[in-house]
XYZ file of C-alpha atoms in Angstrom:
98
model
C 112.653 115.501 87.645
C 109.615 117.999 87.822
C 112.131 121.189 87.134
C 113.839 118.687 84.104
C 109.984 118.332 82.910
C 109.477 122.427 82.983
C 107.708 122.905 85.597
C 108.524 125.785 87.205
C 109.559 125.688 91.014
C 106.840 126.729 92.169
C 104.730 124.144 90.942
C 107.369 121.174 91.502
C 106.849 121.986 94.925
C 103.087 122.191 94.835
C 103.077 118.482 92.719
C 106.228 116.942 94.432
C 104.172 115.304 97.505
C 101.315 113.533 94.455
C 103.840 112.107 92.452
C 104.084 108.436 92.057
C 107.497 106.562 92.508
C 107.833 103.020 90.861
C 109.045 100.498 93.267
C 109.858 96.687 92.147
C 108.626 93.465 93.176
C 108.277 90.053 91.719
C 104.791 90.756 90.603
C 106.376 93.488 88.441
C 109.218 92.151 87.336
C 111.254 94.786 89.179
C 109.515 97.431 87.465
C 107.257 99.195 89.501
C 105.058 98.822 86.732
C 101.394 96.698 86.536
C 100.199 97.390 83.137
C 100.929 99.799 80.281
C 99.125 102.894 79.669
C 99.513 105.091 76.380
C 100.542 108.625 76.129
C 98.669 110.688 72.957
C 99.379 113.849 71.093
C 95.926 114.544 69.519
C 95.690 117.348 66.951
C 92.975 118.522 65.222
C 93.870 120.201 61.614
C 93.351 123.926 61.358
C 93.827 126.088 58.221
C 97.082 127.400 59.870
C 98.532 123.928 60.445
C 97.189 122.598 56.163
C 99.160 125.918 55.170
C 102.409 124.927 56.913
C 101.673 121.247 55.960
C 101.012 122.383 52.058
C 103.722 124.484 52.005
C 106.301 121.538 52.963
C 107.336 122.873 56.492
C 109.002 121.099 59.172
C 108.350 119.422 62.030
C 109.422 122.028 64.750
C 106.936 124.461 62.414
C 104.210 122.057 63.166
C 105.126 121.636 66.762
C 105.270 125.214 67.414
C 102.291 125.773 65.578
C 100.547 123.089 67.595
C 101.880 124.652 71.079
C 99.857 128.125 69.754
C 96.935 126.280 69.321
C 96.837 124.496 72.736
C 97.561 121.033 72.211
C 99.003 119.225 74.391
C 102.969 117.619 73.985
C 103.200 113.738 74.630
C 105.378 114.910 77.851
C 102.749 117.292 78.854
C 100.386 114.568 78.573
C 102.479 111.879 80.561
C 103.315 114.979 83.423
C 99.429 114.960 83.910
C 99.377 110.640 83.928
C 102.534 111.597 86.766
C 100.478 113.791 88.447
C 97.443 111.611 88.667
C 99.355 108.722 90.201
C 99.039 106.431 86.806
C 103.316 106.236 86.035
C 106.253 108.621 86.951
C 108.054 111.254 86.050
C 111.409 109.543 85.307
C 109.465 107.152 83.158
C 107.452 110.070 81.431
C 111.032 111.648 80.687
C 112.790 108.653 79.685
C 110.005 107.983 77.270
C 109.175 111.252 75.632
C 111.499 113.713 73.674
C 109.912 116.986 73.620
């Protein structure tokens, strides 16, 4: 699931043993899940990003444009909630489309 992500192998092996996996129970419904947490893409508007924006470009402009300037993807941002033990990866892939 890590290598599916993009991490590379050397970090799904570093991150492989701190990864949460969901198991069900009645509490849960089955889930493996006790509340929900939100993933965010946050993206502050730089004179690069108004010009593509201005000039009608397209999303995958913006995206890529947003990658240069360091912001993090919604996956990238659920990979890190995987990491810290909050959901897992399976979930952060099924819900996420970068």
């Amino acid at each position: 699931a890590l290598l599916e992500a993009g991490f590379t192998e050397e970090h799904a092996e570093l991150y492989h043993d701190r990864l949460f996996t969901h198991h069900g129970c009645d509490a849960c419904n089955g889930t493996g899940y006790r509340k929900r947490i939100g993933l965010y893409q946050v993206m502050q508007l730089s004179e690069r990003m108004r010009d593509i924006i201005l000039r009608g470009g397209t999303s995958l402009d913006m995206h890529r444009q947003a990658i240069v300037e360091g912001v993090k993807t919604m996956r990238m941002s659920g990979i890190l909630r995987a990491i810290e033990g909050v959901t897992s990866v399976e979930e952060v892939l099924r819900v996420t489309n970068d």
